Amino acid sequence: MPEPDSKKRALSLFELNGRPPFRVALPIALQHVIAMIVGCVTPAIIIAGVAHLSPADSVILIQASLIAAAIGTALQLFPIGPRSGIHLGAGLPVIFGVSFAYVPSMQAITEEFGIAAIFGAQVVGGLVAILVGLCIRRIRHFFPPLVAGTVVFTVGLSLYPIAINYMAGGIGQPTYGQWQNWVVALFTLGVVTFFTHFGKGSLKLASILVGMGSGYILSLVLGMVDFTNVANAGYFEVPRIMHFGIEFDVSAIVAIAILFVINSIQAIGDFSATTSGAMNRLPETQELHGALLGLGATNILGAFFGFLPTSTYGQNVGIVTTTRVINRHVLGMAAFIILIAGLFPKFSALLTTIPYAVLGGATVSVFASIAMTGIKLALSEGTSPRNTAIIGLAVAMGMGLSAAPATLALFPAWVTTIFGKAPVVAASLIAITLNLLIPKEIK
């Protein structure tokens, strides 16, 4: 008969392998779902708009994003393969979802080559993530917080125009710039800001969801919501193989592959934050290897099913480290809820009815948070002349080239695609190069 203490540990939320009762685990699992679901589906909505997908295909892309998050999370929670050998997944309490880091590059690739080129580049990017996982000890020093933070900062800055255009109603939409869009967008932003700073508990964690819900209600009152897509959507559907196709373009591959390297390093940071903040230790080498191999394998497989690139979700890392609930079965329950949501087209179609103004009002604060997270990470090593020069020059060149792509008109088209339309790529390469070339100050 087990001892009372061991039985208590087995049921504990705070044990990695415990099995807490359903009624205890469900609220925490829902908290994780609420924190990530908006961020997970928004990139799909953005790319669907850029690609001018039909309503049915837009629903499929959103479904795929939710299913990708569920599969990626489940693999990291419950690894495949022997722990002592090559295995996929870390076995650590994290939540995965479609990453905003890829959005600017995916937008440029979609405009230039079509959505199929994203998935071709993603296959190669997944292989790159696996390579990073196998060589992490040798290359990790190329990506200190200074470089990683500069990249994240650039990602946030490059997302701002998307949010502002959405606040105005979405480029190309007949209502673009009308006052109703700005009223809804600013109202949504106000609600998000209020609950972010004055909310308590779950309301604070779900501030973006609360803001979007409030903005959606106001949109209904103003007659801005159309439910035609919901009526036409089916009730149940599984992912379709090669529905969007796969195409391989060198410039798209280079742009996405570089981001996979950066995002792999960023994922290591999230895994480290999780273990150090909630488990009082750093992740083991085998755990990091498994994490990146799982990340790569998920993205390679996902490309054939229309899953956009995934990575760890920082907001869920925050929940784990704040609550110290590290139980894998709790997060596994969250993954199951996300999977169920992804298998029902009616739910995904409902998400397509959210007006662009609501998305803009909610995501502008998300993008601002990404940028500020990046700058804090970049400056965590201090504000020396060397560090500020690296950050300033990398961001200036990355954002400057994307703002004036015509300056590259005399170069081959792939140069414009990589450096003129994807600011993150140029900023990443410049930050890495300058960090290696400029000598560090001697204290």
mmCIF file of N, CA and C in Angstrom, residues 71-156:
data_model
loop_
_atom_site.group_PDB
_atom_site.id
_atom_site.type_symbol
_atom_site.label_atom_id
_atom_site.label_comp_id
_atom_site.label_asym_id
_atom_site.label_seq_id
_atom_site.Cartn_x
_atom_site.Cartn_y
_atom_site.Cartn_z
ATOM 1 N N ILE A 71 -0.260 18.644 -31.886
ATOM 2 C CA ILE A 71 0.713 17.572 -32.136
ATOM 3 C C ILE A 71 2.098 17.970 -31.627
ATOM 4 N N GLY A 72 2.512 19.221 -31.912
ATOM 5 C CA GLY A 72 3.819 19.689 -31.452
ATOM 6 C C GLY A 72 3.933 19.672 -29.940
ATOM 7 N N THR A 73 2.855 20.079 -29.262
ATOM 8 C CA THR A 73 2.850 20.077 -27.796
ATOM 9 C C THR A 73 2.905 18.657 -27.246
ATOM 10 N N ALA A 74 2.068 17.777 -27.804
ATOM 11 C CA ALA A 74 2.018 16.394 -27.320
ATOM 12 C C ALA A 74 3.372 15.698 -27.473
ATOM 13 N N LEU A 75 4.051 15.955 -28.595
ATOM 14 C CA LEU A 75 5.351 15.312 -28.821
ATOM 15 C C LEU A 75 6.394 15.793 -27.814
ATOM 16 N N GLN A 76 6.352 17.083 -27.475
ATOM 17 C CA GLN A 76 7.309 17.600 -26.496
ATOM 18 C C GLN A 76 7.001 17.105 -25.088
ATOM 19 N N LEU A 77 5.737 16.881 -24.792
ATOM 20 C CA LEU A 77 5.356 16.388 -23.462
ATOM 21 C C LEU A 77 5.663 14.907 -23.291
ATOM 22 N N PHE A 78 5.396 14.143 -24.350
ATOM 23 C CA PHE A 78 5.546 12.687 -24.279
ATOM 24 C C PHE A 78 6.427 12.221 -25.437
ATOM 25 N N PRO A 79 7.747 12.263 -25.260
ATOM 26 C CA PRO A 79 8.695 11.983 -26.347
ATOM 27 C C PRO A 79 8.555 10.584 -26.931
ATOM 28 N N ILE A 80 9.024 10.465 -28.167
ATOM 29 C CA ILE A 80 9.065 9.177 -28.863
ATOM 30 C C ILE A 80 10.524 8.730 -28.938
ATOM 31 N N GLY A 81 10.799 7.506 -28.513
ATOM 32 C CA GLY A 81 12.155 6.974 -28.578
ATOM 33 C C GLY A 81 12.787 6.859 -27.216
ATOM 34 N N PRO A 82 13.900 6.120 -27.109
ATOM 35 C CA PRO A 82 14.575 5.917 -25.812
ATOM 36 C C PRO A 82 15.222 7.202 -25.315
ATOM 37 N N ARG A 83 15.041 7.484 -24.040
ATOM 38 C CA ARG A 83 15.585 8.711 -23.467
ATOM 39 C C ARG A 83 17.109 8.766 -23.579
ATOM 40 N N SER A 84 17.761 7.616 -23.503
ATOM 41 C CA SER A 84 19.222 7.580 -23.533
ATOM 42 C C SER A 84 19.786 7.659 -24.951
ATOM 43 N N GLY A 85 18.930 7.524 -25.965
ATOM 44 C CA GLY A 85 19.393 7.573 -27.352
ATOM 45 C C GLY A 85 18.728 8.708 -28.105
ATOM 46 N N ILE A 86 18.620 8.563 -29.424
ATOM 47 C CA ILE A 86 17.956 9.560 -30.251
ATOM 48 C C ILE A 86 16.454 9.495 -29.992
ATOM 49 N N HIS A 87 15.869 10.594 -29.569
ATOM 50 C CA HIS A 87 14.435 10.629 -29.311
ATOM 51 C C HIS A 87 13.863 11.972 -29.734
ATOM 52 N N LEU A 88 12.563 11.990 -30.027
ATOM 53 C CA LEU A 88 11.864 13.196 -30.467
ATOM 54 C C LEU A 88 11.039 13.731 -29.312
ATOM 55 N N GLY A 89 11.330 14.963 -28.891
ATOM 56 C CA GLY A 89 10.606 15.564 -27.783
ATOM 57 C C GLY A 89 11.466 15.686 -26.544
ATOM 58 N N ALA A 90 11.131 16.682 -25.717
ATOM 59 C CA ALA A 90 11.944 16.966 -24.527
ATOM 60 C C ALA A 90 11.431 16.287 -23.275
ATOM 61 N N GLY A 91 10.128 16.012 -23.206
ATOM 62 C CA GLY A 91 9.555 15.484 -21.967
ATOM 63 C C GLY A 91 9.390 16.571 -20.923
ATOM 64 N N LEU A 92 9.275 17.841 -21.363
ATOM 65 C CA LEU A 92 9.159 18.974 -20.449
ATOM 66 C C LEU A 92 7.821 19.696 -20.659
ATOM 67 N N PRO A 93 7.350 20.427 -19.645
ATOM 68 C CA PRO A 93 6.027 21.068 -19.713
ATOM 69 C C PRO A 93 6.036 22.359 -20.532
ATOM 70 N N VAL A 94 5.806 22.252 -21.834
ATOM 71 C CA VAL A 94 5.750 23.420 -22.710
ATOM 72 C C VAL A 94 4.530 23.299 -23.625
ATOM 73 N N ILE A 95 4.129 24.441 -24.167
ATOM 74 C CA ILE A 95 3.052 24.497 -25.160
ATOM 75 C C ILE A 95 3.636 25.027 -26.463
ATOM 76 N N PHE A 96 3.318 24.365 -27.560
ATOM 77 C CA PHE A 96 3.768 24.798 -28.884
ATOM 78 C C PHE A 96 2.599 25.430 -29.650
ATOM 79 N N GLY A 97 2.942 26.281 -30.607
ATOM 80 C CA GLY A 97 1.935 26.881 -31.475
ATOM 81 C C GLY A 97 2.607 27.516 -32.674
ATOM 82 N N VAL A 98 1.811 27.988 -33.626
ATOM 83 C CA VAL A 98 2.357 28.657 -34.809
ATOM 84 C C VAL A 98 3.038 29.946 -34.367
ATOM 85 N N SER A 99 4.261 30.144 -34.844
ATOM 86 C CA SER A 99 5.095 31.245 -34.353
ATOM 87 C C SER A 99 4.937 32.513 -35.178
ATOM 88 N N PHE A 100 4.809 33.655 -34.484
ATOM 89 C CA PHE A 100 4.759 34.958 -35.151
ATOM 90 C C PHE A 100 6.103 35.320 -35.791
ATOM 91 N N ALA A 101 7.182 34.686 -35.326
ATOM 92 C CA ALA A 101 8.510 35.041 -35.835
ATOM 93 C C ALA A 101 8.619 34.845 -37.344
ATOM 94 N N TYR A 102 7.841 33.912 -37.878
ATOM 95 C CA TYR A 102 7.922 33.608 -39.305
ATOM 96 C C TYR A 102 6.982 34.466 -40.153
ATOM 97 N N VAL A 103 6.074 35.206 -39.516
ATOM 98 C CA VAL A 103 5.016 35.896 -40.269
ATOM 99 C C VAL A 103 5.551 36.875 -41.311
ATOM 100 N N PRO A 104 6.480 37.790 -40.966
ATOM 101 C CA PRO A 104 6.955 38.729 -42.003
ATOM 102 C C PRO A 104 7.557 38.014 -43.207
ATOM 103 N N SER A 105 8.369 36.997 -42.972
ATOM 104 C CA SER A 105 8.982 36.254 -44.081
ATOM 105 C C SER A 105 7.937 35.454 -44.853
ATOM 106 N N MET A 106 6.994 34.825 -44.147
ATOM 107 C CA MET A 106 5.941 34.074 -44.824
ATOM 108 C C MET A 106 5.076 34.995 -45.682
ATOM 109 N N GLN A 107 4.856 36.197 -45.183
ATOM 110 C CA GLN A 107 4.072 37.176 -45.944
ATOM 111 C C GLN A 107 4.780 37.519 -47.248
ATOM 112 N N ALA A 108 6.090 37.786 -47.164
ATOM 113 C CA ALA A 108 6.863 38.125 -48.358
ATOM 114 C C ALA A 108 6.910 36.952 -49.332
ATOM 115 N N ILE A 109 7.102 35.742 -48.815
ATOM 116 C CA ILE A 109 7.170 34.553 -49.669
ATOM 117 C C ILE A 109 5.831 34.305 -50.360
ATOM 118 N N THR A 110 4.743 34.466 -49.617
ATOM 119 C CA THR A 110 3.416 34.250 -50.193
ATOM 120 C C THR A 110 3.132 35.243 -51.314
ATOM 121 N N GLU A 111 3.483 36.501 -51.098
ATOM 122 C CA GLU A 111 3.264 37.517 -52.124
ATOM 123 C C GLU A 111 4.083 37.233 -53.383
ATOM 124 N N GLU A 112 5.288 36.700 -53.200
ATOM 125 C CA GLU A 112 6.209 36.513 -54.320
ATOM 126 C C GLU A 112 5.998 35.171 -55.033
ATOM 127 N N PHE A 113 5.819 34.096 -54.255
ATOM 128 C CA PHE A 113 5.811 32.754 -54.845
ATOM 129 C C PHE A 113 4.546 31.951 -54.576
ATOM 130 N N GLY A 114 3.731 32.381 -53.637
ATOM 131 C CA GLY A 114 2.549 31.610 -53.277
ATOM 132 C C GLY A 114 2.756 30.815 -52.007
ATOM 133 N N ILE A 115 1.661 30.354 -51.429
ATOM 134 C CA ILE A 115 1.719 29.713 -50.117
ATOM 135 C C ILE A 115 2.461 28.380 -50.147
ATOM 136 N N ALA A 116 2.478 27.690 -51.291
ATOM 137 C CA ALA A 116 3.162 26.391 -51.374
ATOM 138 C C ALA A 116 4.655 26.526 -51.107
ATOM 139 N N ALA A 117 5.235 27.692 -51.438
ATOM 140 C CA ALA A 117 6.666 27.909 -51.215
ATOM 141 C C ALA A 117 6.995 27.945 -49.720
ATOM 142 N N ILE A 118 6.031 28.349 -48.898
ATOM 143 C CA ILE A 118 6.255 28.339 -47.449
ATOM 144 C C ILE A 118 6.514 26.917 -46.978
ATOM 145 N N PHE A 119 5.701 25.986 -47.441
ATOM 146 C CA PHE A 119 5.796 24.615 -46.964
ATOM 147 C C PHE A 119 7.053 23.919 -47.494
ATOM 148 N N GLY A 120 7.476 24.262 -48.702
ATOM 149 C CA GLY A 120 8.738 23.732 -49.201
ATOM 150 C C GLY A 120 9.903 24.212 -48.362
ATOM 151 N N ALA A 121 9.908 25.518 -48.039
ATOM 152 C CA ALA A 121 10.968 26.074 -47.193
ATOM 153 C C ALA A 121 10.908 25.494 -45.783
ATOM 154 N N GLN A 122 9.699 25.185 -45.332
ATOM 155 C CA GLN A 122 9.525 24.634 -43.986
ATOM 156 C C GLN A 122 10.137 23.247 -43.860
ATOM 157 N N VAL A 123 10.065 22.456 -44.928
ATOM 158 C CA VAL A 123 10.689 21.121 -44.914
ATOM 159 C C VAL A 123 12.188 21.256 -44.669
ATOM 160 N N VAL A 124 12.824 22.171 -45.408
ATOM 161 C CA VAL A 124 14.261 22.387 -45.234
ATOM 162 C C VAL A 124 14.533 22.991 -43.858
ATOM 163 N N GLY A 125 13.669 23.916 -43.417
ATOM 164 C CA GLY A 125 13.831 24.517 -42.104
ATOM 165 C C GLY A 125 13.773 23.491 -40.989
ATOM 166 N N GLY A 126 12.888 22.496 -41.131
ATOM 167 C CA GLY A 126 12.819 21.436 -40.144
ATOM 168 C C GLY A 126 14.108 20.633 -40.075
ATOM 169 N N LEU A 127 14.697 20.388 -41.244
ATOM 170 C CA LEU A 127 15.993 19.690 -41.277
ATOM 171 C C LEU A 127 17.073 20.534 -40.598
ATOM 172 N N VAL A 128 17.007 21.842 -40.803
ATOM 173 C CA VAL A 128 17.965 22.745 -40.158
ATOM 174 C C VAL A 128 17.812 22.690 -38.638
ATOM 175 N N ALA A 129 16.566 22.668 -38.151
ATOM 176 C CA ALA A 129 16.330 22.581 -36.700
ATOM 177 C C ALA A 129 16.914 21.291 -36.132
ATOM 178 N N ILE A 130 16.757 20.196 -36.864
ATOM 179 C CA ILE A 130 17.348 18.927 -36.424
ATOM 180 C C ILE A 130 18.871 19.031 -36.373
ATOM 181 N N LEU A 131 19.460 19.664 -37.382
ATOM 182 C CA LEU A 131 20.913 19.851 -37.407
ATOM 183 C C LEU A 131 21.379 20.704 -36.234
ATOM 184 N N VAL A 132 20.622 21.750 -35.928
ATOM 185 C CA VAL A 132 20.951 22.592 -34.776
ATOM 186 C C VAL A 132 20.905 21.760 -33.497
ATOM 187 N N GLY A 133 19.889 20.900 -33.384
ATOM 188 C CA GLY A 133 19.778 20.055 -32.207
ATOM 189 C C GLY A 133 20.962 19.120 -32.041
ATOM 190 N N LEU A 134 21.462 18.605 -33.166
ATOM 191 C CA LEU A 134 22.603 17.689 -33.105
ATOM 192 C C LEU A 134 23.917 18.407 -32.828
ATOM 193 N N CYS A 135 23.971 19.688 -33.196
ATOM 194 C CA CYS A 135 25.235 20.442 -33.065
ATOM 195 C C CYS A 135 25.138 21.577 -32.054
ATOM 196 N N ILE A 136 24.150 21.533 -31.166
ATOM 197 C CA ILE A 136 23.853 22.690 -30.332
ATOM 198 C C ILE A 136 25.048 23.140 -29.493
ATOM 199 N N ARG A 137 25.852 22.205 -28.998
ATOM 200 C CA ARG A 137 26.981 22.589 -28.153
ATOM 201 C C ARG A 137 27.996 23.427 -28.924
ATOM 202 N N ARG A 138 28.154 23.131 -30.212
ATOM 203 C CA ARG A 138 29.181 23.796 -31.001
ATOM 204 C C ARG A 138 28.752 25.161 -31.518
ATOM 205 N N ILE A 139 27.448 25.367 -31.716
ATOM 206 C CA ILE A 139 27.008 26.615 -32.362
ATOM 207 C C ILE A 139 26.265 27.552 -31.416
ATOM 208 N N ARG A 140 26.021 27.103 -30.185
ATOM 209 C CA ARG A 140 25.205 27.924 -29.290
ATOM 210 C C ARG A 140 25.843 29.285 -29.012
ATOM 211 N N HIS A 141 27.182 29.336 -29.020
ATOM 212 C CA HIS A 141 27.854 30.595 -28.697
ATOM 213 C C HIS A 141 27.667 31.654 -29.777
ATOM 214 N N PHE A 142 27.188 31.262 -30.968
ATOM 215 C CA PHE A 142 26.916 32.236 -32.022
ATOM 216 C C PHE A 142 25.641 33.035 -31.742
ATOM 217 N N PHE A 143 24.837 32.585 -30.784
ATOM 218 C CA PHE A 143 23.526 33.198 -30.558
ATOM 219 C C PHE A 143 23.337 33.586 -29.088
ATOM 220 N N PRO A 144 24.168 34.499 -28.593
ATOM 221 C CA PRO A 144 23.985 34.969 -27.222
ATOM 222 C C PRO A 144 22.708 35.799 -27.121
ATOM 223 N N PRO A 145 22.299 36.189 -25.902
ATOM 224 C CA PRO A 145 21.089 37.011 -25.751
ATOM 225 C C PRO A 145 21.106 38.276 -26.604
ATOM 226 N N LEU A 146 22.296 38.856 -26.820
ATOM 227 C CA LEU A 146 22.398 40.066 -27.638
ATOM 228 C C LEU A 146 21.859 39.828 -29.038
ATOM 229 N N VAL A 147 22.255 38.722 -29.659
ATOM 230 C CA VAL A 147 21.815 38.403 -31.017
ATOM 231 C C VAL A 147 20.350 37.971 -31.028
ATOM 232 N N ALA A 148 20.001 37.043 -30.147
ATOM 233 C CA ALA A 148 18.621 36.549 -30.101
ATOM 234 C C ALA A 148 17.642 37.676 -29.814
ATOM 235 N N GLY A 149 18.003 38.562 -28.885
ATOM 236 C CA GLY A 149 17.131 39.683 -28.554
ATOM 237 C C GLY A 149 16.964 40.651 -29.715
ATOM 238 N N THR A 150 18.048 40.905 -30.444
ATOM 239 C CA THR A 150 17.971 41.790 -31.608
ATOM 240 C C THR A 150 17.017 41.224 -32.655
ATOM 241 N N VAL A 151 17.082 39.923 -32.853
ATOM 242 C CA VAL A 151 16.191 39.273 -33.822
ATOM 243 C C VAL A 151 14.739 39.387 -33.374
ATOM 244 N N VAL A 152 14.466 39.097 -32.113
ATOM 245 C CA VAL A 152 13.098 39.170 -31.600
ATOM 246 C C VAL A 152 12.581 40.602 -31.674
ATOM 247 N N PHE A 153 13.423 41.575 -31.360
ATOM 248 C CA PHE A 153 13.054 42.992 -31.456
ATOM 249 C C PHE A 153 12.660 43.347 -32.886
ATOM 250 N N THR A 154 13.444 42.878 -33.858
ATOM 251 C CA THR A 154 13.148 43.154 -35.260
ATOM 252 C C THR A 154 11.842 42.501 -35.687
ATOM 253 N N VAL A 155 11.584 41.285 -35.188
ATOM 254 C CA VAL A 155 10.317 40.620 -35.489
ATOM 255 C C VAL A 155 9.148 41.486 -35.033
ATOM 256 N N GLY A 156 9.225 41.980 -33.796
ATOM 257 C CA GLY A 156 8.152 42.819 -33.279
ATOM 258 C C GLY A 156 7.938 44.068 -34.109
#
